[in-house]
CSV table of C-alpha atoms and ligand atoms in Angstrom, one decimal:
chain,number,residue,atom,x,y,z
A,17,UNK,CA,33.6,16.4,-14.4
A,18,UNK,CA,30.0,15.7,-15.3
A,19,UNK,CA,27.6,16.6,-12.5
A,20,UNK,CA,25.0,14.1,-11.5
A,21,UNK,CA,21.5,14.9,-12.9
A,22,UNK,CA,18.9,15.9,-10.3
A,23,UNK,CA,15.5,14.3,-10.3
A,24,UNK,CA,14.0,17.6,-11.2
A,25,UNK,CA,15.9,17.6,-14.5
A,26,UNK,CA,15.1,14.1,-15.6
A,27,UNK,CA,11.8,12.5,-16.7
A,28,UNK,CA,11.3,10.2,-13.7
A,29,UNK,CA,11.3,6.5,-14.8
A,30,UNK,CA,13.1,3.4,-13.7
A,31,UNK,CA,15.1,3.7,-16.9
A,32,UNK,CA,16.7,7.0,-15.7
A,33,UNK,CA,16.4,7.0,-12.0
A,34,UNK,CA,19.7,5.4,-11.1
A,35,UNK,CA,21.5,8.2,-13.0
A,36,UNK,CA,20.8,10.6,-10.2
A,37,UNK,CA,23.2,8.8,-7.8
A,38,UNK,CA,22.6,9.9,-4.3
A,39,UNK,CA,19.3,11.8,-4.0
A,40,UNK,CA,19.9,15.4,-2.9
A,41,UNK,CA,16.5,17.0,-3.1
A,42,UNK,CA,14.7,16.4,0.1
A,43,UNK,CA,13.4,19.7,1.4
A,44,UNK,CA,12.8,19.3,5.2
A,45,UNK,CA,12.3,23.1,5.6
A,46,UNK,CA,8.8,22.6,4.1
A,47,UNK,CA,7.6,20.7,7.2
A,48,UNK,CA,7.8,21.4,10.9
A,49,UNK,CA,10.0,19.4,13.2
A,50,UNK,CA,7.2,17.5,14.9
A,51,UNK,CA,5.8,16.2,11.5
A,52,UNK,CA,9.3,15.3,10.4
A,53,UNK,CA,10.0,13.3,13.5
A,54,UNK,CA,6.7,11.6,13.3
A,55,UNK,CA,7.4,10.6,9.7
A,56,UNK,CA,10.8,9.3,10.7
A,57,UNK,CA,9.4,7.3,13.6
A,58,UNK,CA,6.7,5.7,11.4
A,59,UNK,CA,9.2,4.6,8.8
A,60,UNK,CA,11.4,3.2,11.5
A,61,UNK,CA,8.5,1.3,13.1
A,62,UNK,CA,7.5,-0.3,9.8
A,63,UNK,CA,11.1,-1.2,8.9
A,64,UNK,CA,11.8,-2.8,12.3
A,65,UNK,CA,8.5,-4.6,12.3
A,66,UNK,CA,9.2,-6.1,8.9
A,67,UNK,CA,12.8,-7.0,9.8
A,68,UNK,CA,11.5,-8.8,13.0
A,69,UNK,CA,8.8,-10.7,11.1
A,70,UNK,CA,11.4,-11.8,8.5
A,71,UNK,CA,13.9,-12.9,11.2
A,72,UNK,CA,11.3,-14.8,13.1
A,73,UNK,CA,9.7,-16.6,10.0
A,74,UNK,CA,12.4,-19.3,9.9
A,75,UNK,CA,13.5,-21.6,11.5
A,76,UNK,CA,10.5,-21.4,13.9
A,77,UNK,CA,8.0,-21.8,11.0
A,78,UNK,CA,5.2,-20.8,13.3
A,79,UNK,CA,3.7,-18.2,10.9
A,80,UNK,CA,1.0,-19.7,8.8
A,81,UNK,CA,1.0,-17.8,5.6
A,82,UNK,CA,3.2,-16.5,2.8
A,83,UNK,CA,4.3,-12.9,3.4
A,84,UNK,CA,5.4,-10.1,1.0
A,85,UNK,CA,7.6,-7.7,3.0
A,86,UNK,CA,8.1,-4.1,2.1
A,87,UNK,CA,11.6,-3.2,3.3
A,88,UNK,CA,12.8,-0.1,1.3
A,89,UNK,CA,9.2,1.0,0.7
A,90,UNK,CA,8.5,2.8,4.0
A,91,UNK,CA,8.1,6.4,2.8
A,92,UNK,CA,4.6,6.1,1.2
A,93,UNK,CA,3.0,4.2,4.1
A,94,UNK,CA,4.5,6.5,6.6
A,95,UNK,CA,3.2,9.6,4.8
A,96,UNK,CA,-0.2,8.1,4.3
A,97,UNK,CA,-0.4,7.2,8.0
A,98,UNK,CA,-0.4,10.9,8.9
A,99,UNK,CA,-3.0,11.8,6.3
A,100,UNK,CA,-5.7,9.1,6.1
A,101,UNK,CA,-8.7,9.7,8.2
A,102,UNK,CA,-10.4,6.9,10.3
A,103,UNK,CA,-13.6,7.0,8.1
A,104,UNK,CA,-11.6,6.9,4.8
A,105,UNK,CA,-11.3,3.5,3.1
A,106,UNK,CA,-7.9,2.1,2.4
A,107,UNK,CA,-7.5,-0.9,0.1
A,108,UNK,CA,-4.2,-2.7,-0.5
A,109,UNK,CA,-2.7,-5.4,-2.6
A,110,UNK,CA,-0.8,-8.5,-1.4
A,111,UNK,CA,2.1,-6.5,0.0
A,112,UNK,CA,-0.2,-5.3,2.7
A,113,UNK,CA,1.7,-4.6,5.8
A,114,UNK,CA,2.7,-1.0,5.0
A,115,UNK,CA,-0.9,-0.1,4.1
A,116,UNK,CA,-2.4,-1.9,7.2
A,117,UNK,CA,0.1,0.1,9.2
A,118,UNK,CA,-0.8,3.3,7.4
A,119,UNK,CA,-4.4,2.9,8.3
A,120,UNK,CA,-3.6,2.7,12.0
A,121,UNK,CA,-5.1,-0.8,12.2
A,122,UNK,CA,-3.9,-2.6,15.4
A,123,UNK,CA,-0.5,-4.2,14.7
A,124,UNK,CA,-0.9,-6.9,17.3
A,125,UNK,CA,-3.9,-8.2,15.3
A,126,UNK,CA,-1.6,-8.3,12.2
A,127,UNK,CA,0.9,-10.4,14.2
A,128,UNK,CA,-1.8,-12.7,15.5
A,129,UNK,CA,-3.3,-13.0,12.0
A,130,UNK,CA,0.0,-14.2,10.4
A,131,UNK,CA,0.3,-16.7,13.2
A,132,UNK,CA,-3.1,-18.0,12.3
A,133,UNK,CA,-4.6,-17.1,15.7
A,134,UNK,CA,-8.1,-16.4,16.7
A,135,UNK,CA,-7.2,-12.9,17.9
A,136,UNK,CA,-5.9,-12.0,14.5
A,137,UNK,CA,-7.6,-9.3,12.4
A,138,UNK,CA,-9.6,-12.0,10.6
A,139,UNK,CA,-9.6,-14.7,13.2
A,140,UNK,CA,-6.4,-16.2,11.8
A,141,UNK,CA,-8.0,-17.3,8.5
A,142,UNK,CA,-6.9,-14.6,6.0
A,143,UNK,CA,-3.2,-14.3,6.6
A,144,UNK,CA,-0.9,-11.6,5.4
A,145,UNK,CA,-2.0,-11.0,1.8
A,146,UNK,CA,-5.8,-11.0,2.4
A,147,UNK,CA,-5.8,-9.3,5.8
A,148,UNK,CA,-8.5,-6.8,6.5
A,149,UNK,CA,-9.6,-4.8,9.5
A,150,UNK,CA,-13.2,-3.9,9.1
A,151,UNK,CA,-13.4,-1.5,12.1
A,152,UNK,CA,-10.7,0.7,10.6
A,153,UNK,CA,-11.9,0.4,7.1
A,154,UNK,CA,-8.8,-1.5,5.8
A,155,UNK,CA,-9.0,-4.3,3.2
A,156,UNK,CA,-6.4,-6.1,1.2
A,157,UNK,CA,-6.5,-8.9,-1.4
A,158,UNK,CA,-4.2,-11.2,-3.3
A,159,UNK,CA,-6.0,-10.9,-6.6
A,160,UNK,CA,-3.9,-8.4,-8.5
A,161,UNK,CA,-5.9,-5.2,-9.0
A,162,UNK,CA,-9.0,-6.8,-7.4
A,163,UNK,CA,-8.8,-4.4,-4.5
A,164,UNK,CA,-8.4,-1.5,-6.9
A,165,UNK,CA,-11.8,-2.3,-8.4
A,166,UNK,CA,-13.4,-2.7,-5.0
A,167,UNK,CA,-11.8,0.7,-3.9
A,168,UNK,CA,-13.6,2.3,-6.9
A,169,UNK,CA,-16.9,0.7,-5.7
A,170,UNK,CA,-16.3,2.1,-2.2
A,171,UNK,CA,-15.6,5.5,-3.7
A,172,UNK,CA,-18.9,5.3,-5.7
A,173,UNK,CA,-20.7,4.5,-2.4
A,174,UNK,CA,-19.1,7.5,-0.7
A,175,UNK,CA,-20.2,9.7,-3.6
A,176,UNK,CA,-23.8,8.5,-3.5
A,177,UNK,CA,-23.9,9.2,0.3
A,178,UNK,CA,-22.3,12.6,-0.3
A,179,UNK,CA,-19.6,11.8,2.2
A,180,UNK,CA,-16.5,13.9,2.6
A,181,UNK,CA,-14.5,10.7,3.1
A,182,UNK,CA,-12.4,9.2,0.3
A,183,UNK,CA,-11.2,5.8,-0.9
A,184,UNK,CA,-7.6,5.1,-1.4
A,185,UNK,CA,-6.2,2.2,-3.4
A,186,UNK,CA,-2.6,1.2,-2.8
A,187,UNK,CA,-1.0,-1.2,-5.3
A,188,UNK,CA,2.2,-1.9,-7.3
A,189,UNK,CA,2.9,-1.3,-11.0
A,190,UNK,CA,2.1,-5.0,-11.6
A,191,UNK,CA,-1.6,-4.2,-11.0
A,192,UNK,CA,-1.6,-2.2,-14.2
A,193,UNK,CA,-0.8,-5.4,-16.2
A,194,UNK,CA,-4.5,-6.3,-15.4
A,195,UNK,CA,-7.4,-5.1,-17.5
A,196,UNK,CA,-9.4,-4.6,-14.3
A,197,UNK,CA,-7.1,-1.7,-13.4
A,198,UNK,CA,-8.0,0.2,-16.6
A,199,UNK,CA,-11.7,-0.4,-16.1
A,200,UNK,CA,-11.3,1.0,-12.6
A,201,UNK,CA,-9.4,4.0,-13.8
A,202,UNK,CA,-11.9,4.6,-16.5
A,203,UNK,CA,-14.9,4.4,-14.2
A,204,UNK,CA,-13.3,6.7,-11.6
A,205,UNK,CA,-12.5,9.3,-14.3
A,206,UNK,CA,-16.0,9.0,-15.8
A,207,UNK,CA,-17.9,9.5,-12.5
A,208,UNK,CA,-15.3,11.8,-11.0
A,209,UNK,CA,-15.1,9.5,-8.0
A,210,UNK,CA,-13.5,10.4,-4.7
A,211,UNK,CA,-10.6,8.0,-5.0
A,212,UNK,CA,-6.8,8.3,-4.8
A,213,UNK,CA,-4.8,5.7,-6.6
A,214,UNK,CA,-1.4,5.2,-5.0
A,215,UNK,CA,1.0,3.2,-7.2
A,216,UNK,CA,4.3,2.2,-5.6
A,217,UNK,CA,6.2,1.5,-8.8
A,218,UNK,CA,9.0,-0.8,-7.7
A,219,UNK,CA,9.8,-1.9,-11.2
A,220,UNK,CA,9.2,-5.7,-10.7
A,221,UNK,CA,6.2,-8.0,-10.6
A,222,UNK,CA,7.7,-11.1,-8.9
A,223,UNK,CA,10.9,-11.5,-11.1
A,224,UNK,CA,9.6,-9.7,-14.1
A,225,UNK,CA,10.8,-6.2,-15.1
A,226,UNK,CA,8.1,-3.8,-16.0
A,227,UNK,CA,9.9,-2.8,-19.1
A,228,UNK,CA,9.5,-6.4,-20.4
A,229,UNK,CA,5.7,-6.3,-19.6
A,230,UNK,CA,4.8,-2.8,-20.8
A,231,UNK,CA,6.1,-0.4,-23.4
A,232,UNK,CA,7.1,2.2,-20.9
A,233,UNK,CA,7.1,2.6,-17.1
A,234,UNK,CA,5.2,5.8,-16.7
A,235,UNK,CA,1.8,4.7,-15.6
A,236,UNK,CA,0.7,8.2,-15.0
A,237,UNK,CA,1.1,9.2,-18.6
A,238,UNK,CA,-1.5,6.5,-19.6
A,239,UNK,CA,-3.8,7.0,-16.6
A,240,UNK,CA,-4.2,10.7,-17.2
A,241,UNK,CA,-6.0,10.0,-20.5
A,242,UNK,CA,-8.8,8.5,-18.4
A,243,UNK,CA,-9.6,11.8,-16.7
A,244,UNK,CA,-7.5,11.1,-13.6
A,245,UNK,CA,-5.1,13.7,-12.4
A,246,UNK,CA,-1.6,12.3,-12.0
A,247,UNK,CA,1.7,13.1,-10.2
A,248,UNK,CA,4.9,11.2,-10.1
A,249,UNK,CA,7.5,11.4,-7.4
A,250,UNK,CA,10.8,9.9,-6.2
A,251,UNK,CA,9.1,7.6,-3.7
A,252,UNK,CA,11.9,7.4,-1.2
A,253,UNK,CA,11.6,11.1,-0.4
A,254,UNK,CA,9.1,11.0,2.5
A,255,UNK,CA,8.8,14.8,2.6
A,256,UNK,CA,7.8,14.8,-1.1
A,257,UNK,CA,5.5,11.8,-0.6
A,258,UNK,CA,3.8,13.5,2.3
A,259,UNK,CA,3.3,16.9,0.6
A,260,UNK,CA,2.1,15.3,-2.7
A,261,UNK,CA,-0.3,12.9,-1.0
A,262,UNK,CA,-1.6,15.7,1.3
A,263,UNK,CA,-2.3,17.9,-1.7
A,264,UNK,CA,-3.9,15.1,-3.8
A,265,UNK,CA,-6.0,13.8,-0.9
A,266,UNK,CA,-7.3,17.3,-0.2
A,267,UNK,CA,-8.3,17.7,-3.9
A,268,UNK,CA,-10.1,14.3,-3.9
A,269,UNK,CA,-11.8,15.2,-0.6
A,270,UNK,CA,-12.7,18.6,-2.0
A,271,UNK,CA,-14.7,17.1,-4.9
A,272,UNK,CA,-12.1,17.6,-7.7
A,273,UNK,CA,-12.3,14.0,-8.8
A,274,UNK,CA,-9.8,11.1,-8.8
A,275,UNK,CA,-6.0,11.3,-8.6
A,276,UNK,CA,-3.1,9.0,-9.0
A,277,UNK,CA,0.3,9.3,-7.4
A,278,UNK,CA,3.0,7.2,-8.9
A,279,UNK,CA,5.9,6.8,-6.4
A,280,UNK,CA,9.1,5.2,-7.8
A,281,UNK,CA,10.6,3.0,-5.2
A,282,UNK,CA,12.1,-0.4,-4.6
A,283,UNK,CA,11.8,-3.5,-2.4
A,284,UNK,CA,15.1,-4.6,-1.0
A,285,UNK,CA,13.7,-8.0,0.1
A,286,UNK,CA,12.6,-10.8,-2.2
A,287,UNK,CA,9.2,-10.9,-3.8
A,288,UNK,CA,7.8,-13.3,-1.2
A,289,UNK,CA,9.1,-14.7,2.1
A,290,UNK,CA,12.4,-13.9,3.9
A,291,UNK,CA,14.5,-15.9,1.5
A,292,UNK,CA,16.8,-14.1,-0.9
A,293,UNK,CA,15.5,-14.5,-4.5
A,294,UNK,CA,18.4,-12.8,-6.2
A,295,UNK,CA,19.6,-16.2,-7.2
A,296,UNK,CA,17.2,-15.7,-10.1
A,297,UNK,CA,19.4,-13.0,-11.3
A,298,UNK,CA,16.6,-10.7,-12.2
A,299,UNK,CA,18.0,-7.5,-10.7
A,300,UNK,CA,21.4,-6.0,-11.3
A,301,UNK,CA,23.6,-5.5,-8.2
A,302,UNK,CA,24.2,-1.9,-9.1
A,303,UNK,CA,20.4,-1.2,-9.1
A,304,UNK,CA,20.0,-2.8,-5.6
A,305,UNK,CA,23.0,-0.7,-4.5
A,306,UNK,CA,21.5,2.5,-5.8
A,307,UNK,CA,18.3,1.9,-3.9
A,308,UNK,CA,20.0,1.0,-0.7
A,309,UNK,CA,22.1,4.1,-0.9
A,310,UNK,CA,18.8,6.0,-1.2
A,311,UNK,CA,17.2,4.3,1.8
A,312,UNK,CA,14.2,6.4,2.7
A,313,UNK,CA,15.0,6.2,6.4
A,314,UNK,CA,18.6,7.2,6.0
A,315,UNK,CA,17.8,10.0,3.6
A,316,UNK,CA,15.6,11.7,6.3
A,317,UNK,CA,17.8,10.7,9.2
A,318,UNK,CA,20.8,12.6,7.8
A,319,UNK,CA,18.7,15.7,7.2
A,320,UNK,CA,17.2,15.5,10.7
A,321,UNK,CA,20.7,15.1,12.3
A,322,UNK,CA,22.1,18.0,10.3
A,323,UNK,CA,19.2,20.2,11.4
A,324,UNK,CA,19.8,19.3,15.0
A,325,UNK,CA,16.3,17.6,15.2
A,326,UNK,CA,17.6,14.1,16.0
A,327,UNK,CA,20.4,13.0,18.3
A,328,UNK,CA,21.6,9.6,19.2
A,329,UNK,CA,19.8,9.7,22.6
A,330,UNK,CA,16.4,10.3,21.0
A,331,UNK,CA,17.1,7.7,18.3
A,332,UNK,CA,18.1,5.2,21.0
A,333,UNK,CA,14.9,5.8,22.9
A,334,UNK,CA,12.8,5.5,19.8
A,335,UNK,CA,14.5,2.2,18.9
A,336,UNK,CA,13.8,0.8,22.4
A,337,UNK,CA,10.2,1.8,22.4
A,338,UNK,CA,9.7,0.2,19.0
A,339,UNK,CA,11.5,-3.0,20.0
A,340,UNK,CA,9.2,-3.2,23.1
A,341,UNK,CA,6.1,-2.8,20.9
A,342,UNK,CA,7.2,-5.5,18.6
A,343,UNK,CA,8.1,-7.9,21.4
A,344,UNK,CA,4.6,-7.3,22.9
A,345,UNK,CA,3.0,-8.0,19.5
A,346,UNK,CA,4.9,-11.3,19.2
A,347,UNK,CA,4.0,-12.3,22.7
A,348,UNK,CA,0.3,-11.6,22.0
A,349,UNK,CA,0.3,-13.6,18.8
A,350,UNK,CA,2.2,-16.6,20.2
A,351,UNK,CA,0.1,-16.8,23.4
A,352,UNK,CA,-3.3,-16.5,21.6
A,353,UNK,CA,-5.2,-19.7,20.8
A,354,UNK,CA,-5.9,-21.1,17.3
A,355,UNK,CA,-9.4,-20.6,16.0
A,356,UNK,CA,-11.9,-23.5,16.3
A,357,UNK,CA,-12.5,-25.3,13.0
A,358,UNK,CA,-16.3,-25.0,13.3
A,359,UNK,CA,-17.0,-21.4,12.3
A,360,UNK,CA,-15.8,-21.1,8.7
A,361,UNK,CA,-19.3,-20.4,7.4
A,362,UNK,CA,-20.0,-17.7,10.0
A,363,UNK,CA,-16.8,-15.9,9.0
A,364,UNK,CA,-17.3,-15.9,5.2
A,365,UNK,CA,-21.0,-15.9,4.8
A,366,UNK,CA,-23.9,-13.8,6.0
A,367,UNK,CA,-27.4,-14.6,4.9
A,368,UNK,CA,-28.7,-11.2,5.9
A,369,UNK,CA,-27.9,-7.8,4.5
A,370,UNK,CA,-30.0,-5.2,6.3
A,371,UNK,CA,-29.0,-2.4,3.9
A,372,UNK,CA,-29.6,-4.5,0.7
A,373,UNK,CA,-32.9,-5.8,2.1
A,374,UNK,CA,-34.0,-2.2,2.9
A,375,UNK,CA,-33.0,-0.9,-0.6
A,376,UNK,CA,-34.6,-3.8,-2.4
A,377,UNK,CA,-37.7,-3.4,-0.2
A,378,UNK,CA,-38.0,0.2,-1.3
A,379,UNK,CA,-38.0,-0.7,-5.0
A,380,UNK,CA,-41.3,-0.6,-6.9
A,381,UNK,CA,-42.3,-4.1,-8.0
A,382,UNK,CA,-45.1,-3.0,-10.3
A,383,UNK,CA,-43.1,-3.9,-13.4
A,384,UNK,CA,-42.1,-7.3,-12.1
A,385,UNK,CA,-44.3,-10.1,-13.5
A,386,UNK,CA,-43.5,-13.4,-12.0
A,387,UNK,CA,-45.6,-15.2,-14.6
A,388,UNK,CA,-44.0,-13.7,-17.6
A,389,UNK,CA,-42.4,-16.1,-20.1
A,390,UNK,CA,-38.7,-16.4,-19.9
A,391,UNK,CA,-37.2,-14.6,-22.9
A,392,UNK,CA,-34.6,-16.6,-24.7
A,393,UNK,CA,-32.8,-16.0,-27.9
A,394,UNK,CA,-32.9,-18.9,-30.4
A,395,UNK,CA,-31.2,-21.2,-30.8
A,396,UNK,CA,-30.0,-21.3,-27.2
B,401,TPP,C1,-4.8,-11.9,-11.0
B,401,TPP,C2,-3.5,-12.3,-10.5
B,401,TPP,N1,-2.5,-12.7,-11.4
B,401,TPP,C3,-1.3,-13.1,-10.9
B,401,TPP,C4,-1.0,-13.1,-9.6
B,401,TPP,C5,0.3,-13.5,-9.1
B,401,TPP,N2,1.1,-12.4,-8.5
B,401,TPP,C6,1.2,-12.2,-7.2
B,401,TPP,S1,2.1,-10.9,-6.8
B,401,TPP,C7,2.4,-10.6,-8.5
B,401,TPP,C8,3.3,-9.4,-8.9
B,401,TPP,C9,2.8,-8.1,-8.3
B,401,TPP,O1,3.7,-7.1,-8.7
B,401,TPP,P1,3.3,-5.6,-8.3
B,401,TPP,O2,1.8,-5.4,-8.5
B,401,TPP,O3,4.2,-4.7,-9.0
B,401,TPP,O4,3.5,-5.5,-6.7
B,401,TPP,P2,4.8,-5.8,-5.9
B,401,TPP,O5,4.8,-7.3,-5.6
B,401,TPP,O6,5.9,-5.4,-6.8
B,401,TPP,O7,4.7,-5.0,-4.7
B,401,TPP,C10,1.8,-11.5,-9.3
B,401,TPP,C11,1.9,-11.6,-10.8
B,401,TPP,C12,-2.1,-12.6,-8.7
B,401,TPP,N3,-1.9,-12.5,-7.4
B,401,TPP,N4,-3.3,-12.2,-9.2
B,402,MG,MG1,6.1,-4.1,-8.5
């Protein structure tokens, strides 16, 4: 009987990944019990939060924005949540909840935001895919790869200020369909910027297979040519995700220049909203089945139980605590008032920029001649 290939023996790619069957390579011995339980709890919190938001979305229809859920993709955010520092910057794409969660930004403000309430992270005016939380240095954006470019700018700023903090850009493989992504990778490599690119490669951009958009699905092989270190991992192995991200973040923080981690993973839910979109027939049932069998939470849970680190009592307590937290977040969001309509300008616009004013004020103006003729090329 043919034995199933292990991830170690194949070139990781969506083309080959389903050949491994059930993933067998998680090495919990590499981490202590406390870290493992924390990773497990974080994944469970994120899963339950997303499930609750999906369940509540209809028929109540009280949430005010489209939402891109991340069920099945909990490992990378959980790992990041243990590693990112408060003064680091974290930028995310439209599928923002996992990254918002990873940055430790207040979850009740995410709930209030999606309900369009004044107490939301952005006063209820940004919604899920553009949510930011300035105080915790978290920013997301719906323009594909837009936040990646801004993350590179933030990294440049950190480098100029000789900060030990880093910038992290979380995005999907679809961001690499955009030219802006390659400009960002190029500049990061050129200036050796303190940035970590985290690509959750879930194979699809809306309903479109990466292998119909790009000649291959190994983004790291192309990014490395820009002078960015790259690693690729089975993205549902939270231990591997944690260790890889820890190492790469330490290298970026230590001044070794930019890195990219490509994590192969999968979203169980539809591209957007709680409705099932498999009616479009864009993903084979066997592929969905493979990824559900390799649920990142279940993979770790089985190992924890076998090691005697997790029993049903502890799990039950965890579930109750998480349910209470989610209920409190819903209550906060629902009881909060809507914003007043009058303050749009105040939220989006600021006439003053003390830092820019100071920097410009310090510039020498000796070469600036207000009376000089405007130079124009003929025939314009
Ligand atoms: C510049 C731009 N073009 C197109 C879109 C429409 N759009 C929204 S999400 C998406 C697919 C994103 O796929 P990916 O980056 O892989 O992230 P995933 O949704 O799989 O997490 C597209 C094309 C957009 N938001 N921005
Ligand atoms: Mg994708």
